[in-house]
Structure formats: C-alpha cells, structure tokens
Coordinates of C-alpha atoms in Angstrom, one line a residue:
X1 CA 63.9 75.7 52.3
X2 CA 61.4 76.1 49.4
X3 CA 62.9 78.6 46.6
X4 CA 60.3 80.3 44.5
X5 CA 60.5 79.6 40.7
X6 CA 59.2 82.1 38.2
X7 CA 58.9 79.6 35.1
X8 CA 57.9 76.3 36.7
X9 CA 55.7 75.2 33.9
X10 CA 57.5 74.1 30.7
X11 CA 60.3 76.7 31.6
X12 CA 58.0 79.3 30.0
X13 CA 56.9 82.5 31.6
X14 CA 53.7 82.7 29.6
X15 CA 52.6 79.1 30.3
X16 CA 53.6 79.7 34.0
X17 CA 51.6 82.9 34.3
X18 CA 48.6 81.2 32.6
X19 CA 48.5 78.5 35.2
X20 CA 49.2 80.9 37.9
X21 CA 46.2 82.8 37.1
X22 CA 43.9 79.8 37.6
X23 CA 43.1 80.7 41.4
X24 CA 42.1 84.3 40.4
X25 CA 40.1 83.2 37.3
X26 CA 38.3 80.6 39.4
X27 CA 37.2 83.3 41.9
X28 CA 36.3 85.9 39.3
X29 CA 34.3 83.4 37.4
X30 CA 32.4 81.9 40.3
X31 CA 31.5 85.3 41.5
X32 CA 31.0 87.3 38.2
X33 CA 29.6 84.5 36.1
X34 CA 28.2 81.6 38.2
X35 CA 27.1 84.3 40.9
X36 CA 28.2 81.9 43.7
X37 CA 28.3 83.2 47.2
X38 CA 31.6 85.1 48.0
X39 CA 32.7 82.6 50.8
X40 CA 32.0 79.5 48.7
X41 CA 34.0 81.1 45.8
X42 CA 36.8 82.1 48.2
X43 CA 37.3 78.6 49.5
X44 CA 37.3 77.0 46.0
X45 CA 39.7 79.6 44.8
X46 CA 41.9 78.7 47.8
X47 CA 41.8 75.1 47.0
X48 CA 42.9 75.8 43.5
X49 CA 45.7 78.0 44.7
X50 CA 47.0 75.5 47.0
X51 CA 47.0 72.8 44.2
X52 CA 48.9 75.0 41.8
X53 CA 51.4 75.9 44.4
X54 CA 51.8 72.1 45.3
X55 CA 51.6 70.5 41.9
X56 CA 52.8 73.3 39.4
X57 CA 55.2 75.3 41.7
X58 CA 56.4 72.3 43.6
X59 CA 55.8 74.0 47.0
X60 CA 55.7 71.3 49.7
X61 CA 52.3 70.6 50.9
X62 CA 53.0 71.3 54.5
X63 CA 54.4 74.8 53.7
X64 CA 51.4 75.4 51.3
X65 CA 49.1 74.8 54.3
X66 CA 51.3 76.8 56.7
X67 CA 51.1 79.8 54.3
X68 CA 47.4 79.4 53.9
X69 CA 47.1 79.3 57.8
X70 CA 49.2 82.4 58.2
X71 CA 46.8 84.4 55.6
X72 CA 43.8 83.2 57.4
X73 CA 45.2 84.3 60.9
X74 CA 46.0 87.8 59.4
X75 CA 42.5 87.9 58.0
X76 CA 41.2 87.3 61.6
X77 CA 43.7 89.6 63.3
X78 CA 44.1 92.4 62.6
X79 CA 41.7 92.8 59.6
X80 CA 38.5 91.4 61.0
X81 CA 39.2 92.4 64.5
X82 CA 38.9 96.0 63.2
X83 CA 35.6 95.3 61.4
X84 CA 33.9 93.3 64.1
X85 CA 34.7 96.0 66.9
X86 CA 33.7 98.9 64.5
X87 CA 30.3 97.4 63.7
X88 CA 29.8 96.6 67.3
X89 CA 30.1 100.4 68.2
X90 CA 27.5 101.0 65.6
X91 CA 25.1 98.2 66.9
X92 CA 25.1 99.8 70.2
X93 CA 24.1 103.1 68.9
X94 CA 21.2 101.3 67.1
X95 CA 20.3 99.3 70.2
X96 CA 20.1 102.5 72.4
X97 CA 18.3 104.4 69.6
X98 CA 21.0 107.1 69.5
X99 CA 21.5 106.2 65.9
X100 CA 17.9 107.6 65.2
X101 CA 18.7 110.8 67.1
X102 CA 21.9 111.2 64.9
X103 CA 19.7 110.8 61.8
X104 CA 17.2 113.5 62.9
X105 CA 20.1 115.9 63.9
X106 CA 21.3 115.5 60.3
X107 CA 17.8 116.3 59.0
X108 CA 17.7 119.5 60.8
X109 CA 21.1 120.8 59.3
X110 CA 19.3 121.9 56.2
X111 CA 16.1 121.3 54.4
X112 CA 17.8 121.5 51.0
X113 CA 17.8 118.0 49.6
X114 CA 21.0 118.6 47.6
X115 CA 22.9 119.6 50.9
X116 CA 21.2 116.7 52.6
X117 CA 22.7 114.4 50.1
X118 CA 26.1 115.8 50.9
X119 CA 25.7 115.6 54.6
X120 CA 24.2 112.2 54.7
X121 CA 25.5 110.1 51.8
X122 CA 29.0 111.9 51.3
X123 CA 30.0 113.0 55.0
X124 CA 28.2 110.6 57.1
X125 CA 28.5 107.8 54.6
X126 CA 32.3 108.3 54.8
X127 CA 32.3 108.2 58.6
X128 CA 30.3 104.8 58.4
X129 CA 32.8 103.6 55.8
X130 CA 35.5 104.5 58.3
X131 CA 34.1 102.7 61.0
X132 CA 32.5 99.6 59.4
X133 CA 32.6 99.4 55.7
X134 CA 31.5 96.3 54.0
X135 CA 28.3 97.7 52.6
X136 CA 27.1 99.5 55.9
X137 CA 27.3 103.0 54.3
X138 CA 25.2 102.2 51.4
X139 CA 22.5 100.5 53.3
X140 CA 22.2 103.0 56.1
X141 CA 22.5 106.2 53.9
X142 CA 20.0 104.8 51.5
X143 CA 17.5 104.3 54.2
X144 CA 18.2 107.8 55.8
X145 CA 17.7 109.6 52.3
X146 CA 14.4 107.7 51.8
X147 CA 13.3 108.9 55.3
X148 CA 14.2 112.5 54.4
X149 CA 11.8 112.2 51.5
X150 CA 14.1 111.1 48.5
X151 CA 12.6 108.7 45.8
X152 CA 14.1 105.1 46.4
X153 CA 16.0 104.8 43.1
X154 CA 17.6 108.4 43.6
X155 CA 18.4 107.6 47.2
X156 CA 20.1 104.5 46.3
X157 CA 22.0 105.9 43.3
X158 CA 23.3 108.8 45.5
X159 CA 24.4 106.5 48.2
X160 CA 26.2 104.2 45.8
X161 CA 28.1 106.9 44.0
X162 CA 29.0 108.8 47.3
X163 CA 30.7 105.6 48.6
X164 CA 33.9 106.0 46.7
X165 CA 36.4 108.5 48.0
X166 CA 36.4 107.0 51.6
X167 CA 36.7 103.4 50.6
X168 CA 40.3 103.0 50.4
X169 CA 40.7 104.0 54.2
X170 CA 37.5 102.3 55.2
X171 CA 36.9 100.1 58.2
X172 CA 39.7 101.8 60.2
X173 CA 42.2 101.6 57.2
X174 CA 41.7 97.9 56.6
X175 CA 42.3 98.1 52.8
X176 CA 45.7 99.9 53.0
X177 CA 46.6 97.7 55.9
X178 CA 46.1 94.6 53.9
X179 CA 47.8 96.2 51.0
X180 CA 51.0 96.9 53.0
X181 CA 50.9 93.4 54.5
X182 CA 50.6 91.5 51.1
X183 CA 53.2 93.7 49.3
X184 CA 55.8 94.1 52.1
X185 CA 55.7 97.8 51.6
X186 CA 55.6 100.0 54.8
X187 CA 52.1 101.1 55.6
X188 CA 53.0 104.8 56.0
X189 CA 54.4 104.8 52.4
X190 CA 51.4 103.1 50.8
X191 CA 48.8 105.2 52.8
X192 CA 50.6 108.5 51.8
X193 CA 50.5 107.7 48.0
X194 CA 46.8 106.6 48.3
X195 CA 46.2 109.9 50.2
X196 CA 47.6 111.7 47.2
X197 CA 45.1 110.0 44.7
X198 CA 41.7 109.6 46.4
X199 CA 41.4 113.1 47.7
X200 CA 41.3 114.3 44.1
X201 CA 38.1 112.2 43.7
X202 CA 36.7 113.8 46.9
X203 CA 36.9 117.2 44.9
X204 CA 34.7 115.8 42.1
X205 CA 32.2 113.4 43.9
X206 CA 30.3 116.2 45.8
X207 CA 29.6 117.9 42.5
X208 CA 28.3 114.7 41.0
X209 CA 26.0 114.1 43.8
X210 CA 24.2 117.4 43.7
X211 CA 24.0 116.9 39.8
X212 CA 22.4 113.4 40.5
X213 CA 20.0 115.0 43.0
X214 CA 18.9 118.1 41.1
X215 CA 20.5 118.1 37.6
X216 CA 22.0 121.2 36.1
X217 CA 20.1 123.4 38.5
X218 CA 21.6 121.6 41.4
X219 CA 25.1 122.3 40.2
X220 CA 24.4 125.8 39.3
X221 CA 22.8 126.7 42.7
X222 CA 25.0 124.4 45.1
X223 CA 28.4 124.0 43.4
X224 CA 30.0 126.3 46.1
X225 CA 28.7 124.1 49.1
X226 CA 29.8 121.0 47.1
X227 CA 33.2 122.3 46.3
X228 CA 33.8 123.5 50.0
X229 CA 32.8 120.2 51.2
X230 CA 34.8 118.2 48.9
X231 CA 37.8 120.5 49.4
X232 CA 37.6 120.1 53.1
X233 CA 37.2 116.4 52.8
X234 CA 40.2 116.2 50.5
X235 CA 42.5 118.2 52.5
X236 CA 41.8 116.3 55.8
X237 CA 42.1 113.0 54.2
X238 CA 45.3 114.0 52.6
X239 CA 46.7 115.5 55.8
X240 CA 45.7 112.5 58.0
X241 CA 46.9 109.8 55.7
X242 CA 50.3 111.5 55.2
X243 CA 51.2 112.9 58.7
X244 CA 48.7 111.5 61.3
X245 CA 47.3 108.0 60.7
X246 CA 45.7 105.9 58.0
X247 CA 43.1 104.7 60.4
X248 CA 42.0 108.2 61.1
X249 CA 41.9 109.5 57.4
X250 CA 38.2 108.9 56.7
X251 CA 37.0 110.0 60.2
X252 CA 38.9 113.2 59.9
X253 CA 37.8 113.8 56.4
X254 CA 34.1 113.2 57.2
X255 CA 34.1 115.5 60.1
X256 CA 36.0 118.2 58.1
X257 CA 33.6 118.0 55.1
X258 CA 30.5 118.2 57.5
X259 CA 32.2 121.0 59.4
X260 CA 32.8 123.1 56.3
X261 CA 29.0 122.6 55.2
X262 CA 27.7 123.6 58.6
X263 CA 30.0 126.6 58.8
X264 CA 29.1 127.8 55.2
X265 CA 25.9 130.2 55.6
X266 CA 24.5 129.4 52.1
X267 CA 24.4 125.7 53.1
X268 CA 21.9 126.4 55.8
X269 CA 19.6 128.7 53.6
X270 CA 16.1 127.1 53.2
X271 CA 15.6 125.6 49.6
X272 CA 13.2 127.0 47.3
X273 CA 9.9 125.1 47.2
X274 CA 10.1 124.0 43.4
X275 CA 13.5 122.5 44.4
X276 CA 12.0 120.5 47.2
X277 CA 8.9 119.4 45.0
X278 CA 11.1 118.3 42.3
X279 CA 13.5 116.3 44.3
X280 CA 11.7 115.0 47.3
X281 CA 9.2 112.8 45.5
X282 CA 9.2 110.3 48.2
X283 CA 7.4 110.0 51.6
X284 CA 9.1 112.0 54.4
X285 CA 9.3 110.0 57.7
X286 CA 7.2 111.8 60.5
X287 CA 9.8 110.6 62.9
X288 CA 12.2 113.5 61.9
X289 CA 9.8 116.0 63.5
X290 CA 10.5 114.6 67.0
X291 CA 12.5 116.8 69.3
X292 CA 15.6 115.3 71.1
X293 CA 16.9 116.6 74.4
X294 CA 20.5 118.2 73.9
X295 CA 22.3 115.8 76.2
X296 CA 20.9 112.9 74.0
X297 CA 22.2 114.6 70.9
X298 CA 25.6 114.8 72.5
X299 CA 25.6 111.2 73.4
X300 CA 24.6 110.3 69.8
X301 CA 27.8 112.0 68.6
X302 CA 29.9 110.7 71.5
X303 CA 30.9 107.3 70.0
X304 CA 32.5 109.0 67.0
X305 CA 34.3 111.5 69.2
X306 CA 35.5 108.8 71.4
X307 CA 37.1 106.9 68.4
X308 CA 38.9 110.0 67.2
X309 CA 40.1 110.7 70.9
X310 CA 41.4 107.2 71.4
X311 CA 43.3 107.0 68.0
X312 CA 44.6 110.7 68.5
X313 CA 46.0 109.5 71.9
X314 CA 47.5 106.4 70.4
X315 CA 49.5 108.6 68.1
X316 CA 51.3 110.5 71.1
X317 CA 55.1 109.2 70.8
X318 CA 55.1 107.9 74.4
X319 CA 51.9 106.0 74.0
X320 CA 52.7 104.7 70.6
X321 CA 56.0 103.4 72.0
X322 CA 54.3 101.8 74.9
X323 CA 51.8 99.9 72.7
X324 CA 54.6 99.0 70.3
X325 CA 56.2 96.9 73.1
X326 CA 53.2 94.6 73.2
X327 CA 53.8 93.5 69.6
X328 CA 54.9 90.0 69.4
X329 CA 57.0 88.8 66.4
X330 CA 57.7 85.2 65.8
X331 CA 58.9 82.8 62.9
X332 CA 55.8 81.1 61.4
X333 CA 55.8 77.4 62.0
X334 CA 56.6 75.1 59.1
X335 CA 57.3 78.0 56.9
X336 CA 60.7 78.5 55.2
X337 CA 60.5 80.3 51.9
X338 CA 63.0 82.0 49.9
X339 CA 62.5 84.3 46.6
X340 CA 64.1 83.3 43.3
X341 CA 67.4 85.1 44.4
X342 CA 67.6 82.8 47.4
X343 CA 66.8 85.5 49.9
X344 CA 64.2 84.7 52.7
X345 CA 60.9 86.3 52.2
X346 CA 59.4 88.5 54.8
X347 CA 56.3 86.4 55.4
X348 CA 58.5 83.7 57.2
X349 CA 58.1 86.0 60.2
X350 CA 54.6 87.0 61.6
X351 CA 53.9 90.1 63.7
X352 CA 51.1 90.3 66.1
X353 CA 50.4 93.9 67.1
X354 CA 48.2 93.3 70.1
X355 CA 47.6 96.9 71.3
X356 CA 48.7 99.1 68.5
X357 CA 46.4 97.6 65.9
X358 CA 43.1 99.5 65.0
X359 CA 40.9 96.9 66.2
X360 CA 42.1 97.1 69.8
X361 CA 41.8 100.9 69.7
X362 CA 38.3 100.6 68.4
X363 CA 37.5 98.1 71.1
X364 CA 38.7 100.5 73.8
X365 CA 36.5 103.3 72.3
X366 CA 33.6 100.7 72.1
X367 CA 34.0 100.1 75.9
X368 CA 33.9 103.8 76.6
X369 CA 30.9 104.1 74.1
X370 CA 29.0 101.5 76.3
X371 CA 29.5 103.5 79.3
X372 CA 28.6 106.8 77.7
X373 CA 25.4 105.4 76.2
X374 CA 24.7 103.3 79.3
X375 CA 24.8 100.1 77.7
X376 CA 24.8 97.3 80.3
X377 CA 27.8 94.8 80.3
X378 CA 25.8 91.9 79.6
X379 CA 23.9 93.7 76.6
X380 CA 27.3 94.9 75.2
X381 CA 28.7 91.5 75.3
X382 CA 25.5 90.2 73.6
X383 CA 25.8 92.8 70.9
X384 CA 29.4 91.9 70.2
X385 CA 28.6 88.2 69.8
X386 CA 25.6 89.1 67.5
X387 CA 28.1 91.3 65.4
X388 CA 30.3 88.2 65.0
X389 CA 27.3 86.1 64.0
X390 CA 26.2 88.8 61.5
X391 CA 29.4 88.9 60.0
X392 CA 30.2 85.1 59.9
X393 CA 30.0 84.8 56.1
X394 CA 32.2 88.0 55.7
X395 CA 34.6 86.4 58.2
X396 CA 34.7 83.2 56.0
X397 CA 35.2 85.2 52.9
X398 CA 38.0 87.4 54.2
X399 CA 40.0 84.6 55.7
X400 CA 39.7 82.5 52.6
X401 CA 40.6 85.2 50.3
X402 CA 43.6 86.3 52.5
X403 CA 44.8 82.6 52.6
X404 CA 44.7 82.4 48.8
X405 CA 46.6 85.6 48.5
X406 CA 49.2 84.2 50.9
X407 CA 49.5 81.0 49.1
X408 CA 49.9 82.8 45.8
X409 CA 52.5 85.2 47.2
X410 CA 54.7 82.6 49.1
X411 CA 54.6 80.0 46.2
X412 CA 55.7 82.5 43.6
X413 CA 52.5 82.6 41.5
X414 CA 52.0 86.4 42.0
X415 CA 55.6 87.0 41.1
X416 CA 55.2 85.0 37.9
X417 CA 52.2 86.9 36.8
X418 CA 53.8 90.2 37.8
X419 CA 56.7 89.5 35.6
X420 CA 54.4 88.5 32.8
X421 CA 52.2 91.7 33.1
X422 CA 55.4 94.0 33.3
X423 CA 55.5 93.5 29.6
X424 CA 52.9 96.2 29.2
X425 CA 55.6 98.8 30.1
X426 CA 54.6 102.3 30.5
X427 CA 50.9 101.3 29.8
X428 CA 50.9 99.5 33.2
X429 CA 50.4 102.8 34.9
X430 CA 47.1 103.2 33.0
X431 CA 46.1 99.6 33.6
X432 CA 46.9 99.4 37.3
X433 CA 43.7 101.2 38.5
X434 CA 41.6 99.1 36.2
X435 CA 42.8 95.9 37.7
X436 CA 41.8 97.2 41.2
X437 CA 38.6 98.4 39.8
X438 CA 37.8 95.0 38.3
X439 CA 38.8 93.2 41.5
X440 CA 36.5 95.3 43.6
X441 CA 33.7 95.2 41.1
X442 CA 33.7 91.4 41.2
X443 CA 34.4 90.9 45.0
X444 CA 32.6 93.9 46.4
X445 CA 35.8 94.6 48.6
X446 CA 38.7 96.8 48.3
X447 CA 40.5 94.8 51.0
X448 CA 40.0 91.5 48.8
X449 CA 41.1 93.2 45.7
X450 CA 44.2 94.5 47.4
X451 CA 45.0 91.0 48.8
X452 CA 44.5 89.4 45.4
X453 CA 46.5 91.9 43.3
X454 CA 48.6 93.9 45.5
X455 CA 51.7 91.8 45.3
X456 CA 51.1 91.3 41.5
X457 CA 51.2 95.0 41.1
X458 CA 54.5 95.5 43.2
X459 CA 56.2 92.8 41.1
X460 CA 55.1 94.3 37.9
X461 CA 56.3 97.9 38.9
X462 CA 59.6 96.6 39.9
X463 CA 60.1 94.8 36.6
X464 CA 58.9 97.8 34.4
X465 CA 60.9 100.4 36.4
X466 CA 57.8 102.0 37.9
X467 CA 57.3 103.0 41.6
X468 CA 56.0 100.0 43.6
X469 CA 54.2 102.3 46.0
X470 CA 52.5 104.1 43.1
X471 CA 50.9 100.9 41.4
X472 CA 50.0 99.4 44.9
X473 CA 48.3 102.5 45.7
X474 CA 46.7 102.7 42.4
X475 CA 45.3 99.2 43.0
X476 CA 43.5 100.5 45.9
X477 CA 42.4 103.9 44.6
X478 CA 41.2 102.3 41.3
X479 CA 39.3 99.8 43.4
X480 CA 37.1 102.3 45.1
X481 CA 35.4 103.1 41.9
X482 CA 34.4 99.5 41.4
X483 CA 32.5 99.5 44.7
X484 CA 29.3 101.2 43.3
X485 CA 28.8 98.6 40.6
X486 CA 29.7 95.5 42.6
X487 CA 26.8 93.1 42.7
X488 CA 27.2 92.9 46.6
X489 CA 26.6 96.7 47.0
X490 CA 23.9 96.8 44.4
X491 CA 21.9 94.1 46.2
X492 CA 22.5 95.9 49.5
X493 CA 21.1 99.3 48.0
X494 CA 18.0 97.5 46.5
X495 CA 17.2 95.6 49.7
X496 CA 17.6 98.9 51.8
X497 CA 15.2 100.8 49.8
X498 CA 12.6 98.2 48.9
X499 CA 13.8 97.6 45.2
X500 CA 14.6 93.9 45.4
X501 CA 15.3 92.6 42.0
X502 CA 16.1 96.0 40.4
X503 CA 19.8 95.6 40.6
X504 CA 20.1 95.9 36.8
X505 CA 18.3 99.3 36.8
X506 CA 20.7 100.8 39.5
X507 CA 23.8 99.2 37.5
X508 CA 22.8 101.1 34.4
X509 CA 22.4 104.4 36.3
X510 CA 25.7 104.2 38.2
X511 CA 28.0 102.4 35.5
X512 CA 28.7 105.5 33.4
X513 CA 29.9 107.4 36.6
X514 CA 32.1 104.5 37.7
X515 CA 33.8 104.2 34.3
X516 CA 34.1 108.1 33.9
X517 CA 35.7 108.5 37.4
X518 CA 37.9 105.5 36.7
X519 CA 39.2 107.1 33.6
X520 CA 40.1 110.2 35.7
X521 CA 41.9 108.0 38.2
X522 CA 43.9 106.3 35.4
X523 CA 45.0 109.5 34.0
X524 CA 46.1 110.7 37.5
X525 CA 48.2 107.5 37.9
X526 CA 49.6 107.9 34.5
X527 CA 50.6 111.6 35.3
X528 CA 52.0 110.6 38.7
X529 CA 54.3 108.0 36.9
X530 CA 55.8 110.8 34.7
X531 CA 57.2 114.2 35.4
X532 CA 53.8 115.9 34.7
X533 CA 52.5 114.9 38.1
X534 CA 55.5 113.0 39.6
X535 CA 55.9 116.0 42.1
X536 CA 52.8 114.9 44.0
X537 CA 54.4 111.7 45.3
X538 CA 56.2 111.7 48.4

C-alpha cells in the first residue's frame, strides 16, 4: 500500500506545494505562453506529474502508471463517450441538411436582430453546448448570425459572450460529471450547487447580449424579452440540475428560454427599420428565404426531442434501477493507495456505468435520430467514425489531462496544494471561481479545469472550514466565464466568421465582460459561504 504524504519535500508544506504545482505550471505555461497545442501540453504535463509522483512523493512507478491509466480510461468512458455520440447526432443533421432547415426556422421566429441574438446565440447555443460543447456552439452560432445579416465581429462577440451560462452542464453534463469523479463528491450534490450559481448568470447574459447588439436602445426596447428569456432559462436550469438530471439541465433550459421568447407577443413584433439598418450591416443569406415543408421542419427538431425523451425515460425509477444493474464495479489493477490518515482512497475502485451513463443514452437517441432522418445504417456508422476522427486531438487532450489529474490526486500532490492554499482562509471563497476561470481561459475547457483543480478546491475547503461542494461548484461556475477569452474559442470564432488572425481584436471586446461577470460570480460565492446567501445552498 502506498500512503500519501502531505510534506514529502524537506518536511515543508510550502516546498512540497511548490514542487506539486510543477505539472500544472507546465501545462499552463505551454498553453498560455508557448502556445503549444493542447494535446502536446497535456502529454508533457502528464509526464511531469508522473515524475513528481515517483521521485518527490515516493509513489511506486507501477501505481503511478496504474493511476494514469485509470484517468485515461475515465476520460474515454464516460466523458468522451458522451461527446462523441452527441457530436455524431449533430453531424447526422448536417448530413441530411436538417440543420439548415432548423437555421431557417429560427430566422423566421423574428426579424428583430436583438431577438435573433437571443434565440440563436443564447438558446440554440445552449442546446448545442448541451449536446456537443467543445467550441461547437461558438462556431455554429457565429455562422448562423452572419447568415442572418450580422457583421462578422459582432456575430463572433455575441456568440462568445452567450457561451457562458450553459457551459457547466455542457456536453450532457460532462464538466460536473468530471468534477464529481475527481473530487469524490456525489454528482447530485455538486450539480445542485452549480445549479444555484450559473442560473444567476443566465438572468444577466441576455441583457448583455441585447446591449452588445444594439447598445442602450437595445436594452431600452428589448429588456423585457431578454429578462423573460433569461428567467425561463434560469428556472429550468435550476429545476433540472436539482430535481431531474444534470445531463438534462441545459437542454431543458434552452427549450424553456426559446419557448418563453416565442410565447411573448412583443418578441414576435417586427423590428423598426432603423434598428435593422444599424445592426444588420452584413450580408443576409438568400437561403433564409427558402420554404421548408412542415414534415421536414418537424424532423429537424426531432433529434433534440428524442434526446429529451430518452433521458426523461431513463429517470423513471424502474428504468433507472434496471440500467443501474448493468454498472460494473471492480478494484483497479495494481492500485492500492491510502490517504495520509491510512484510509483507502475511493479511486482504488473503478465504476463502469455501461447503460446509465449519458453517452449510452445519447447513442440510443442517435439511433432513433438516424431512423427519423432516414440515414442509412452504413452512412450513420461512417459519420460516427468521422466524428471520432474529427475529435482525435480532443480525445488525446482529454485523456492526458484526466490522467494527469488522477496522478496528482492519487499521489497526494493535489492534497498538498489544497492544504497550502487553505491558508487564504475566508478569502478562499472569493478566489475559488478565479481559479476555475483561469483554468478554462488557458485550457478552453471547463471539464479540463475541473479535472485539474477540483480535488484541490475540495481539500482547501475542508482545511479552511468551508463547504467542499460550494468551492468545487465555484470552480466550475467561475470557469464558464473563462470560456469566452480562451485562445481555443477565440480562434474558433475568428475562423467561423472569416476573421483569421483577429483574435486579439475579439479578446479586447470580450475581456471586460469576462472579468465583470467573474466578479459577480465571486461575490455570489462569497455570499453563499456566509449567512448572506447561505440559504441558497441545499
């Protein structure tokens, strides 16, 4: 048995913490300063983590490699299993041109560009984040807004800022699933606290979007639709994450926000020509004038309805119990780790939820989608293989980052850093979202930031007397605000709207919003750590 040590370097917590941060510093410097590709930085960071675990912490090399292997396997299943199948569903809608039909359907909901920004960037972007994540919402929504007549820079900025509130529950709940796994906290507990933080952002972001589209006039004339949309989104996200399923939180929120907009009479009112002339300075796509048969429009919406249906059925107690029986739990080979108190750590045991995991449920919905969209079995298989090929570098990045996180957690590196950071005391509640924000800004992924810093946040919380669930959730909720300034997302946005090389211009436009909303989130977490907003926590 390997017993973790908190002060293995010179019997000093400070020196040990300094050495323990080397893997994280390596990744952050390679990504943020050297601008190395993420999968290369992840692999090098993993190597550094393994060397620190072996040489500084005394973890046997065999157990170090076993821990890294478990992290990589968790990255593949269930994390990437969700992402691959979700993106596969999207690719089938593109292949059959039903995605174009969906885009035209959105364009007809309103001719007011401020409402179009809410429908496309906020609501549909949240749906894309729920299904795929990893930059897809920014790329797709930017292109859709340009097709509607938005000027490219404005389209990119709107898409980037909109991609905030849904990120923590993106890709069928992948970030919070990862957070729960690396921290050892129950998924329901973590998701419920995140669901009491990010909905507050959802109330603000739609107002920011209409302001970005049309300045003070946009806020003055469309604040009611923006507030109604944000409130519906927030209520649905809170309700789903706390009482239904973390995987359904963004899907339910996106549909509720869009439904509230459609139901609001004022949102369908034609925009004044001066507004359209001032905002829509780009070229509107002629393709938007095409008429689509009603059955094809229904088919275009069907994939998303099927996913909601499959996940809803999976929440029925009898079905949930049946799926749970397929879960396999076993001792991970060559791994026998105890914490500093001598108690075995939870990661000695590995759980494999074969049927109940989100990826399998999305796969079932994808098979039904293929039937509804009349995609031949051979074509569907080819599209799935193409999805894996498209994500090959993301797969390598996620598996290496998860392997790195597992090595740091199992060797005791994360615990050492957490004990050291706990010295911040009450200030830790304010700094906790900042750490998540920084992680996402550098890595471009809330999932990666949760894997890197989740265990650290929990350890620091336990040592400082704060709620572990609160700080773990704050890591994810703060992280969503780093998404809009991450080099990965900025590059995706620029490429989508034909502004290659203009990432710096976009960064200057979105950075104030990122920092401003981060400050709001920091104050929320501080309030929730005290009696002021402590009543909000479960």
